Short mmCIF file of C-alpha atoms and ligand atoms in Angstrom, two decimals:
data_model
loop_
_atom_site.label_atom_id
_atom_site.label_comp_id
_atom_site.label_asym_id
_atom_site.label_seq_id
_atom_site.Cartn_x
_atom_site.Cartn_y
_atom_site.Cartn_z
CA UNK A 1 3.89 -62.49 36.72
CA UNK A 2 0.59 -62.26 38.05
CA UNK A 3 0.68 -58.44 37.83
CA UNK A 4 1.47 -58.65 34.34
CA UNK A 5 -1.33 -60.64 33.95
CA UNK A 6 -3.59 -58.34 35.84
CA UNK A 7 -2.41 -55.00 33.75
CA UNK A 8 -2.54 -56.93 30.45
CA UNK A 9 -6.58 -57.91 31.35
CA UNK A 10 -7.14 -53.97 32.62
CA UNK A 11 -5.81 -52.87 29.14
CA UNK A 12 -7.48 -55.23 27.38
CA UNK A 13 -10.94 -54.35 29.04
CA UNK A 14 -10.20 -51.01 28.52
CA UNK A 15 -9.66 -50.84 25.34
CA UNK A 16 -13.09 -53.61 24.69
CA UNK A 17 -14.97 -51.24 26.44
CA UNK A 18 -13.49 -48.13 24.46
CA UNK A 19 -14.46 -50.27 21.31
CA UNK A 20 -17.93 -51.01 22.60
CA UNK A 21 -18.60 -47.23 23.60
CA UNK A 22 -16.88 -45.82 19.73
CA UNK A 23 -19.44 -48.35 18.30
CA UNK A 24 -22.21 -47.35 20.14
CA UNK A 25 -21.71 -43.58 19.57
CA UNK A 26 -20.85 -44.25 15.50
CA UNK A 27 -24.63 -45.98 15.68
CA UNK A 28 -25.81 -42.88 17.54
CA UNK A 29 -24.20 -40.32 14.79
CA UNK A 30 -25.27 -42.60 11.58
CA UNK A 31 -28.80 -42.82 13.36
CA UNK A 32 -30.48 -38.76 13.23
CA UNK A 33 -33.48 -36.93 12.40
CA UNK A 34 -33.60 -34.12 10.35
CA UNK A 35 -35.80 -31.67 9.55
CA UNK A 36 -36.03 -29.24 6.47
CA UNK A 37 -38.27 -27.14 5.23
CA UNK A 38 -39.87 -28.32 1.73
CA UNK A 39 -42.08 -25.18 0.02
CA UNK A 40 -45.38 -23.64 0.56
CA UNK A 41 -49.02 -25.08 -0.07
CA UNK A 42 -50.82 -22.49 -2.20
CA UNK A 43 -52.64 -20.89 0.78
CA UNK A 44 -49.68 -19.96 2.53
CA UNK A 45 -48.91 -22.85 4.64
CA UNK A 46 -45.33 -24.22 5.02
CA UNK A 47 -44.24 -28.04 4.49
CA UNK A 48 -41.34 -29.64 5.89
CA UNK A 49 -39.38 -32.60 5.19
CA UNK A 50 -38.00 -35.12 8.12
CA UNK A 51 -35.05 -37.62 6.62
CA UNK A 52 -34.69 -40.46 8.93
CA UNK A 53 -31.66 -42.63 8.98
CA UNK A 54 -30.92 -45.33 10.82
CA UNK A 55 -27.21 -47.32 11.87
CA UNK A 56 -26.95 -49.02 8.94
CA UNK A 57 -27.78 -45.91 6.10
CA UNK A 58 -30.91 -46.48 5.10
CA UNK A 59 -32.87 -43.37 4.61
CA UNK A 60 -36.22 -42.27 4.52
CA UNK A 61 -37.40 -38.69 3.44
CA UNK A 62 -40.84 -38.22 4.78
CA UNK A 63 -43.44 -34.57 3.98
CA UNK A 64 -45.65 -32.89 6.35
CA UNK A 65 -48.14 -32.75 3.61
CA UNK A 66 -50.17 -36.19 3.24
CA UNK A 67 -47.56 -37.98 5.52
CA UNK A 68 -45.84 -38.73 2.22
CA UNK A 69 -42.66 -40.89 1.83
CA UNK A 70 -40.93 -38.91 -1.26
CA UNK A 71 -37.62 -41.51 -1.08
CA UNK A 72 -36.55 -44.35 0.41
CA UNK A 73 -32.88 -45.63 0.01
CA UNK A 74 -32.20 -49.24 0.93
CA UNK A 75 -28.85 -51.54 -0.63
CA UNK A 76 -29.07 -53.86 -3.08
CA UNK A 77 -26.98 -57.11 -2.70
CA UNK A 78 -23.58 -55.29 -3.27
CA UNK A 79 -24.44 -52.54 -0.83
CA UNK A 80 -25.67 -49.83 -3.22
CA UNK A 81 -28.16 -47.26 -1.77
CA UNK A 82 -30.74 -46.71 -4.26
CA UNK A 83 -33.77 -45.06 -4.18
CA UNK A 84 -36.68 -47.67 -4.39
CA UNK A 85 -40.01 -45.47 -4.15
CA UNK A 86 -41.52 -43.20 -6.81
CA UNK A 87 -43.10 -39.62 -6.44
CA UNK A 88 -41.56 -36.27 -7.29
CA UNK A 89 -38.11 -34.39 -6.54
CA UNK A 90 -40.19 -31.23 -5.25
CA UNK A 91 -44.02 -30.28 -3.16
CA UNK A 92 -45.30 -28.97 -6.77
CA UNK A 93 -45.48 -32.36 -8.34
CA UNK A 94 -47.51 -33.65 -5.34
CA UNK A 95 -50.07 -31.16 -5.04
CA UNK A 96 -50.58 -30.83 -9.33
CA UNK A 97 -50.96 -34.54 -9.70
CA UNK A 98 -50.17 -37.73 -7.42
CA UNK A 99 -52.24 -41.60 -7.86
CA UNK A 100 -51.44 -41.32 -4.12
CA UNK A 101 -47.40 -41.19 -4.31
CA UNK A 102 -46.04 -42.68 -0.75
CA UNK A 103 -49.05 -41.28 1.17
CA UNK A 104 -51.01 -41.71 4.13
CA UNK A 105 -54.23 -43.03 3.55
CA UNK A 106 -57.76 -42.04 5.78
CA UNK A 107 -60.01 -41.76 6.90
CA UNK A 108 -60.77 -44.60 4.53
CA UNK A 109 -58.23 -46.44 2.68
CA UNK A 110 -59.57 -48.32 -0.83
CA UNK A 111 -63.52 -48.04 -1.73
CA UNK A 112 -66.70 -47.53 -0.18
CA UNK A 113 -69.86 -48.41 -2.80
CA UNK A 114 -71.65 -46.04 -3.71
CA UNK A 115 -70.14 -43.06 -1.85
CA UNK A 116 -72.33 -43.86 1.19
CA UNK A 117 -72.48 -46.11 4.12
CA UNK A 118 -75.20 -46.38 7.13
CA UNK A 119 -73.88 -47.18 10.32
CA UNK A 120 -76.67 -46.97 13.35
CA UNK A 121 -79.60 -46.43 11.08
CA UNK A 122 -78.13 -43.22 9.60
CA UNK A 123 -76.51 -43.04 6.19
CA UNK A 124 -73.70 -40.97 5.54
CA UNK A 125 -73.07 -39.51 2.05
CA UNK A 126 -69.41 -39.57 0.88
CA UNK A 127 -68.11 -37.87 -1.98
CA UNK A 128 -68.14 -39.63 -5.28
CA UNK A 129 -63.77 -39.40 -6.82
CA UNK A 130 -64.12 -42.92 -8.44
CA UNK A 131 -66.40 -43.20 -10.36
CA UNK A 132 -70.00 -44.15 -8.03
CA UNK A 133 -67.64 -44.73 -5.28
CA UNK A 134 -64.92 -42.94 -2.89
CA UNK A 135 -61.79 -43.99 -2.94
CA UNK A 136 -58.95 -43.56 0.12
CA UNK A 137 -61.31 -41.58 1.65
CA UNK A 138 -62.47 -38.73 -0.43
CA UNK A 139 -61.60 -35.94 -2.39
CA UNK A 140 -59.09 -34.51 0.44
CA UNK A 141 -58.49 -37.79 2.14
CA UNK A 142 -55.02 -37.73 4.39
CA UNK A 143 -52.65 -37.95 1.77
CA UNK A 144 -53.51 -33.79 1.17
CA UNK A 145 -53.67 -32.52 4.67
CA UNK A 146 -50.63 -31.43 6.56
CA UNK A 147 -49.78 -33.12 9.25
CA UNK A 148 -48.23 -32.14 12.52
CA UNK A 149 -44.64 -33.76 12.82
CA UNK A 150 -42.22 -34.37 15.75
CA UNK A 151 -38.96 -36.51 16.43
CA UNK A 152 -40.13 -39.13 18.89
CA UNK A 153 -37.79 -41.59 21.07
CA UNK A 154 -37.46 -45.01 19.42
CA UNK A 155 -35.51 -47.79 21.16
CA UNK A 156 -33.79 -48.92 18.25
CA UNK A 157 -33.89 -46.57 15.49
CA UNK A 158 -34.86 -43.16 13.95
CA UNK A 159 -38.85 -42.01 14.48
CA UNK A 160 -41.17 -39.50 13.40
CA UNK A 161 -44.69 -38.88 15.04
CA UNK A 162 -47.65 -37.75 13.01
CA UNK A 163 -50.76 -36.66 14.07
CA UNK A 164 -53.89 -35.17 12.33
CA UNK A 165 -57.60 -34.40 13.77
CA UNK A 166 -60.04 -34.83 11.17
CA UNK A 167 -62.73 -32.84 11.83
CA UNK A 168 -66.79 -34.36 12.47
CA UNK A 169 -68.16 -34.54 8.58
CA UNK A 170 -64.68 -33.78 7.26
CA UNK A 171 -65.35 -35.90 3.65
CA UNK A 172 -68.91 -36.79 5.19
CA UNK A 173 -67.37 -39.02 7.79
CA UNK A 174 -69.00 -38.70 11.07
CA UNK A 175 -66.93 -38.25 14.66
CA UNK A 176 -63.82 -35.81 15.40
CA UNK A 177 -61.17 -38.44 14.82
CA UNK A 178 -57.62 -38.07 16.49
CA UNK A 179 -55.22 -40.10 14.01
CA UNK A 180 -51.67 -41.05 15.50
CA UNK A 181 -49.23 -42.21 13.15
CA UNK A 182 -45.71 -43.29 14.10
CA UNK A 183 -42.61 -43.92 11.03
CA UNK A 184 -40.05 -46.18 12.63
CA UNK A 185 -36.93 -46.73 10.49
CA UNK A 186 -35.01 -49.45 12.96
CA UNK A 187 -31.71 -50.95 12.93
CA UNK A 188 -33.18 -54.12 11.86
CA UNK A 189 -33.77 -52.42 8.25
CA UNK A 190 -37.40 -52.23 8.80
CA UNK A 191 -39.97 -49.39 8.70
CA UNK A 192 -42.59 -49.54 11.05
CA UNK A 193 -45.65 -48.40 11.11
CA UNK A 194 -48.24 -47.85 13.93
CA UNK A 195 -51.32 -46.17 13.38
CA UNK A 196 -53.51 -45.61 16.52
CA UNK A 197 -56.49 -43.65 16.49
CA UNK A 198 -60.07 -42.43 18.77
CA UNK A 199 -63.09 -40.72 17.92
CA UNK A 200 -65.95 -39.17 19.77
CA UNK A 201 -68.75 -40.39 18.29
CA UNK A 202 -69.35 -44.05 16.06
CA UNK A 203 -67.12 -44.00 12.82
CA UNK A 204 -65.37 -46.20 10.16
CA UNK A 205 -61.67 -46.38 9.83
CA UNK A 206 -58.99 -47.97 7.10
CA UNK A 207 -55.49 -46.40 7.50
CA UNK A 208 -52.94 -47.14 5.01
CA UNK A 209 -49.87 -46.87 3.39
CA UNK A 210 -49.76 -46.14 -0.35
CA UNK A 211 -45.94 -46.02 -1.29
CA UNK A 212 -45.03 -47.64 -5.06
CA UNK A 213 -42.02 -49.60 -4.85
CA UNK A 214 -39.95 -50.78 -7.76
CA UNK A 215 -36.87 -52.82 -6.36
CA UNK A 216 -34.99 -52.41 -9.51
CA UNK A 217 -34.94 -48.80 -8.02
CA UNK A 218 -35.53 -47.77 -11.40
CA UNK A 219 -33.40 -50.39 -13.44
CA UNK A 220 -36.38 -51.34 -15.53
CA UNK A 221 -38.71 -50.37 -17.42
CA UNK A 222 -41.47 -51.87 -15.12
CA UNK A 223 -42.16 -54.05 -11.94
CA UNK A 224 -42.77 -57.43 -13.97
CA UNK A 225 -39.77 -59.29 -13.29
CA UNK A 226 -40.29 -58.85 -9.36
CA UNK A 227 -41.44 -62.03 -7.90
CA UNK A 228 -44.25 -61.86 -5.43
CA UNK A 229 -45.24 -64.34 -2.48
CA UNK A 230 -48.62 -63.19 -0.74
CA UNK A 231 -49.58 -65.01 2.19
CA UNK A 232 -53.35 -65.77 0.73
CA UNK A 233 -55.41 -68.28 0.18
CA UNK A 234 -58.33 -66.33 -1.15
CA UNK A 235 -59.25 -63.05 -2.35
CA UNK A 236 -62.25 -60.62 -2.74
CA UNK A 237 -63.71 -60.71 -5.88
CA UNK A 238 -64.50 -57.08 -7.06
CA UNK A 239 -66.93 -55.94 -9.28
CA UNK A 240 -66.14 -53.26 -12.63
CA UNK A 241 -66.29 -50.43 -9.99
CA UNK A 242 -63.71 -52.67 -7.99
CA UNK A 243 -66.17 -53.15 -5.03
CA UNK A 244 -65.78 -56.08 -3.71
CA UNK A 245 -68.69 -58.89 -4.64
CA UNK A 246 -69.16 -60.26 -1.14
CA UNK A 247 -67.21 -63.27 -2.17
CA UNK A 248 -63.98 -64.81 -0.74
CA UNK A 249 -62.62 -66.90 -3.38
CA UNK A 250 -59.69 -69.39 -3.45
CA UNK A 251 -56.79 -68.39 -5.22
CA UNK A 252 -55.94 -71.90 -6.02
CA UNK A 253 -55.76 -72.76 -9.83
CA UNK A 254 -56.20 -69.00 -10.88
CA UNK A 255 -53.60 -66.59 -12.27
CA UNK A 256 -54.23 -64.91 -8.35
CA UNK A 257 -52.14 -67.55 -6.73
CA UNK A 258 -48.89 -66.18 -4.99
CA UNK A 259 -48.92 -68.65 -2.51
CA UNK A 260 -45.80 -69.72 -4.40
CA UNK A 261 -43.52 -66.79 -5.50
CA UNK A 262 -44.69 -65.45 -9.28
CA UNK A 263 -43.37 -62.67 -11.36
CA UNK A 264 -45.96 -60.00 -11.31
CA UNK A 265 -45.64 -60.57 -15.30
CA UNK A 266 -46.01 -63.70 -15.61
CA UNK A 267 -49.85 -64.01 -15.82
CA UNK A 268 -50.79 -60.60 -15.37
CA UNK A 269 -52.78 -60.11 -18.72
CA UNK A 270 -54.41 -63.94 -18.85
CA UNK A 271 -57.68 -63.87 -19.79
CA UNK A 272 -59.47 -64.21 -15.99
CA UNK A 273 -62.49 -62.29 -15.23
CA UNK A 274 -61.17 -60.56 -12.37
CA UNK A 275 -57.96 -59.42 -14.14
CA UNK A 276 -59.87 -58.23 -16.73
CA UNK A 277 -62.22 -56.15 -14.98
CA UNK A 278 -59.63 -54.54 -12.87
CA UNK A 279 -57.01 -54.34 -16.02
CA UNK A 280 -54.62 -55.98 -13.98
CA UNK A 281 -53.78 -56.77 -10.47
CA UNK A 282 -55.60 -54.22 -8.13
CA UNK A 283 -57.00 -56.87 -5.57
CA UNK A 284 -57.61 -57.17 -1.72
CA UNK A 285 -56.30 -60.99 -0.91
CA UNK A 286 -57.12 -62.23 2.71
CA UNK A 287 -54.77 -62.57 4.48
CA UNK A 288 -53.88 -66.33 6.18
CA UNK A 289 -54.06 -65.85 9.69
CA UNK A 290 -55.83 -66.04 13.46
CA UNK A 291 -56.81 -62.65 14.92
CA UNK A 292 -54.67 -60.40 14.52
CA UNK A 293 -50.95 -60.97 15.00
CA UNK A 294 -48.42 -59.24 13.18
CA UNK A 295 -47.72 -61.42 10.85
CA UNK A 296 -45.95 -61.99 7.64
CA UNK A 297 -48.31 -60.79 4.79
CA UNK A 298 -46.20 -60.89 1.39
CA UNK A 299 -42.52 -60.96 0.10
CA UNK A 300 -41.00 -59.43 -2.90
CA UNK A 301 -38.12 -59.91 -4.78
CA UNK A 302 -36.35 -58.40 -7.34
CA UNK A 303 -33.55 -60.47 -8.84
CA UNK A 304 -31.50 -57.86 -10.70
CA UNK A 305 -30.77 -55.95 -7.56
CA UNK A 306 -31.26 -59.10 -4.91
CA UNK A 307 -33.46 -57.03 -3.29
CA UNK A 308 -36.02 -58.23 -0.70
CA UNK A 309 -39.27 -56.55 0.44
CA UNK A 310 -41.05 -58.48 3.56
CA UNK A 311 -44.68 -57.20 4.68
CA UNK A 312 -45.55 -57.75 8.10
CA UNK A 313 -49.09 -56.65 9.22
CA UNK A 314 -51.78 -56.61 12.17
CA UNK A 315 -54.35 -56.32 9.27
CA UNK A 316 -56.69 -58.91 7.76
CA UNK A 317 -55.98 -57.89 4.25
CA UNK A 318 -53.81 -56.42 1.80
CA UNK A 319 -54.32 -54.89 -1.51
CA UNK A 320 -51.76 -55.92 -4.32
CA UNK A 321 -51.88 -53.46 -7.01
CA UNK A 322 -49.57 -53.47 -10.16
CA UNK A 323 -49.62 -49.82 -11.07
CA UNK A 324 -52.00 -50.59 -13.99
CA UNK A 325 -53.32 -47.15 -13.79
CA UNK A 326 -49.90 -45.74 -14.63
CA UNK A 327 -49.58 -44.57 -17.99
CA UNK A 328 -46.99 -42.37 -18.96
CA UNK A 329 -48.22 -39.53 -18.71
CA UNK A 330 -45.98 -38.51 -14.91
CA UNK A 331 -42.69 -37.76 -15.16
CA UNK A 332 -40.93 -38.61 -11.82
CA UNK A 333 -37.84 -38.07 -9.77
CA UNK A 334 -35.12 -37.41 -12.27
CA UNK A 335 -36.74 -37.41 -15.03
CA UNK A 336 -37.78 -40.71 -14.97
CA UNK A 337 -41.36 -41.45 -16.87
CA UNK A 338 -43.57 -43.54 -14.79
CA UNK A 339 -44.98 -45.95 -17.47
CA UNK A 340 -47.82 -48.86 -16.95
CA UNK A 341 -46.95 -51.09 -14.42
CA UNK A 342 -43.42 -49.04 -13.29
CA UNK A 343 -44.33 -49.95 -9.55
CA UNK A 344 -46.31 -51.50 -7.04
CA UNK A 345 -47.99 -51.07 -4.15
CA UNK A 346 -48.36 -53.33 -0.92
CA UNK A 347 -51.33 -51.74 1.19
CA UNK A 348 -52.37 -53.34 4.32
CA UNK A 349 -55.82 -52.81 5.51
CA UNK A 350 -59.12 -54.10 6.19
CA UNK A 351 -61.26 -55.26 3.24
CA UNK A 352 -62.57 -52.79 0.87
CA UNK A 353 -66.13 -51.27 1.45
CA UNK A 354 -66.49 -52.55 4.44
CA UNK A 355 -69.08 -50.81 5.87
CA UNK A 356 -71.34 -51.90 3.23
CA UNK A 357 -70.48 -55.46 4.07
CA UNK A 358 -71.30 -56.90 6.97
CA UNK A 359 -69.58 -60.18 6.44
CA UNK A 360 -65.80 -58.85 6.17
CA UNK A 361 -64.44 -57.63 9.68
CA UNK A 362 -65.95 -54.67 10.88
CA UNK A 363 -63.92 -51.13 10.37
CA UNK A 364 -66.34 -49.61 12.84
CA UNK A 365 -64.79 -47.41 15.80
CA UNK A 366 -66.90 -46.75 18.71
CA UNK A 367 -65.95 -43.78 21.03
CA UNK A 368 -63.54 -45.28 24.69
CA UNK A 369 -62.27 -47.97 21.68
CA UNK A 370 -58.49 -47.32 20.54
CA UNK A 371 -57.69 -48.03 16.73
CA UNK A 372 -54.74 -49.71 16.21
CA UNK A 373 -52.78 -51.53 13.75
CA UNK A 374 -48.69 -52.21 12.47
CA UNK A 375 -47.70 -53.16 9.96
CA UNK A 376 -44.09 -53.29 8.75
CA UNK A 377 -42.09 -53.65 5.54
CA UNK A 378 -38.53 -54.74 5.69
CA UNK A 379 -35.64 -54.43 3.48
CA UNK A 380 -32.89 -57.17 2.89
CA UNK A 381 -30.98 -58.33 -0.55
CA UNK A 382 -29.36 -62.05 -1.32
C1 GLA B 411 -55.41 -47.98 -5.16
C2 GLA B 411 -56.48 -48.60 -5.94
C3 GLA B 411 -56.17 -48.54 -7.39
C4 GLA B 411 -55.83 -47.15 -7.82
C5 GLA B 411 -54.71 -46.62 -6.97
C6 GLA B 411 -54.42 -45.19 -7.30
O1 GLA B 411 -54.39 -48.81 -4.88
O2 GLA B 411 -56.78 -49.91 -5.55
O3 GLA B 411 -57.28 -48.99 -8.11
O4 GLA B 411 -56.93 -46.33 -7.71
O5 GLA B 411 -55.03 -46.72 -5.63
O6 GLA B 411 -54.22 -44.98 -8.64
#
C-alpha cells in the first residue's frame, strides 16, 4: 500500500517537474533576439535590425540607425497582435523624412531658446532646426546616428544594449558624452528603458523616447477617441516658439486637465491660449511626485481595441503631444497616410529649455556624475 503510494508521488513529481522544465524552456524559445540586417546609409554604412520578443509574443523591431523602434506588436483585448507604432516598412523612409518616428532622442530632447545656453560663464551656440530654437538636440541629434547594438542578459525578458559617444561640440554641445541605452521587452508586457550616461567635461542632458502610438493600431482615422490620464497637476506654459514661459500653471479648470481620463478629442481645439499657440496639445506637464521614483506618469486607453498604455518614469516631466504637426503628407507602413493627429507621443524628460531656466530641475552633468533615468511603458487590454 504504502509503496503504491510512494511510486504514485515519484510519478507524479516527475511528471510536475517535467511540466515545470517544458514550460520554462517554451518561455526560453518564445523569448529570442534577433538580428537582421536592414540597408545601407548613403555613405556606405550598414544598419541592422534587432526584433525582440518576449514569453508572451509581443514584439519589438528596433534599427541601429537613431535607436529607432520601427514596430511594436502588443494584443488587443481578444489577443490580436497588432502593430501599434508608426514609421516606415524600410531605412529609406527614415533617412528622406521622419518628425522623429520611434527614435532616440539626445543629446537634448524638446527645445533649448534661442539655440544657445551658458553654463559656467560660457555660452554655447546650438544650431537653429526650429525655428530660433533647437529642437531634440540639433540638426543630427541621436535619432540619425548609428548606434552600436548588442544582445544583453535580462532577468526576465528579451534586451538590447545601445551605446553611442557623442563627440565634444558634436551639435555645439560641450563634453565627449558616453550614452548607454538599454531596450527591455519583459515578461510583464513592459518595455523598459534605462538610459545612463558620463561626460568628461560640464554638459546638459535630456534623453528621450519619441515613438507615436495609436492603440487603434491603425483602426482609425486618428488618436482622438483614446482617453488619456496624466499624472499632473500643472504644466509649463510655452510661448509661440513653444519655450516654456517660466511658469508652472495648474491644470485645474483648463482644457489641460487629465487628472481624470479625457479623450484627446474632446477639448483639443477649445479656444485656450496655450492650445492655440501650440495648435494643439504639444505640452510638458509636471509630473506629481517626490524626487525621483519611478513612478506612474500617464495611462492611455483606447476603447475599440481595449488597449492599455501605462507610463512609468524616473523623470520630472513628460511631454504630451497629439501629432498636430502631422499632416498628410507621409505615407506609412502599408500604405497607411499619417493624417493630423494619427498618433501620439508620450516623452518623458526633464522640462524643456532647461538650461535657460534656472528654476526647473537642472539637466546639467558634471564629469565623476552618472546620468540616469527609466522610464517604462506597459501594455495591457480590458
Ligand atoms: C516634439 C515636439 C513637437 C514636434 C515633434 C516632432 O514632440 O514637442 O512640437 O516638433 O516633436 O514633429
Amino acid at each position: 500500500m504504502m509503496r503504491t503510494l510512494n511510486i504514485c508521488m515519484a510519478v507524479t513529481l516527475s511528471i510536475v517537474w517535467l511540466a515545470i522544465g517544458a514550460q520554462a524552456r517554451e518561455t526560453k524559445q518564445k523569448m529570442k533576439t534577433e538580428k537582421q540586417a536592414f540597408g545601407k546609409l548613403p555613405d556606405g554604412t550598414p544598419v541592422d535590425l534587432y526584433t525582440l520578443t518576449n514569453a508572451n509574443g509581443i514584439e519589438m523591431k528596433v534599427m541601429t540607425y537613431g535607436g529607432i523602434v520601427i514596430s511594436l506588436k502588443t494584443p488587443d483585448r481578444n489577443g490580436k497582435l497588432e502593430d501599434i507604432v508608426l514609421g516606415y516598412d524600410n531605412l529609406q523612409g527614415y533617412l528622406d523624412k521622419t518628425p522623429y518616428f520611434g527614435a532616440l532622442i539626445g543629446r537634448y530632447g524638446n527645445r533649448i531658446g534661442k539655440a544657445r545656453f551658458t553654463l559656467n560663464g560660457k555660452t554655447y551656440q546650438l544650431p537653429k532646426n526650429d525655428g530660433e530654437n533647437t529642437l531634440h538636440g540639433g540638426l543630427k541629434g541621436f535619432d540619425k546616428v548609428v548606434w552600436t547594438a548588442k544582445p544583453v542578459k535580462a532577468k526576465d525578458g528579451a534586451a538590447l544594449e545601445l551605446t553611442y559617444v557623442s563627440k565634444d561640440g558634436e551639435e555645439g554641445f560641450p563634453g565627449n558624452l558616453s550614452v548607454r541605452v538599454v531596450y527591455t521587452l519583459n515578461n510583464k508586457n513592459e518595455w523598459r528603458i534605462d538610459y545612463t550616461a558620463t561626460t568628461d567635461k560640464d554638459t546638459v542632458v535630456n534623453l528621450t523616447q519619441h515613438s507615436y502610438f495609436n492603440l487603434a493600431a491603425g483602426g482609425a482615422a486618428n488618436n482622438l477617441g483614446h482617453e488619456i490620464y496624466l499624472n499632473a497637476d500643472r504644466f509649463t506654459p510655452v510661448d509661440k516658439g513653444l519655450i516654456p514661459t517660466g511658469e508652472l500653471r495648474a491644470v485645474k479648470g483648463t482644457p489641460m486637465d487629465f487628472t481624470k481620463p479625457m479623450t484627446i478629442g474632446a477639448h483639443i481645439d477649445d479656444n485656450y491660449d496655450q492650445l492655440q499657440l501650440a495648435g494643439g496639445y504639444d505640452h510638458n506637464w509636471v509630473l506629481n511626485k517626490k524626487g525621483n521614483s519611478l513612478s506612474l506618469a500617464a495611462r492611455v486607453y483606447e476603447p475599440t481595441t481595449g488597449r492599455v498604455l501605462e507610463v512609468s518614469t524616473t523623470e520630472p516631466g513628460i511631454q504630451f503631444y497629439a501629432g498636430n504637426f502631422l499632416d498628410g503628407t507621409i505615407t506609412g507602413k502599408g500604405g497607411k497616410v499619417y493624417v493630423k493627429r494619427y498618433g501620439f507621443c508620450l516623452e518623458t524628460q526633464h522640462f524643456p529649455d532647461s538650461p535657460n531656466q534656472p528654476s526647473f530641475p537642472s539637466t546639467t552633468l558634471k564629469p565623476g556624475q552618472k546620468y540616469a533615468t527609466t522610464t517604462v511603458y506597459k501594455f495591457s487590454a480590458k
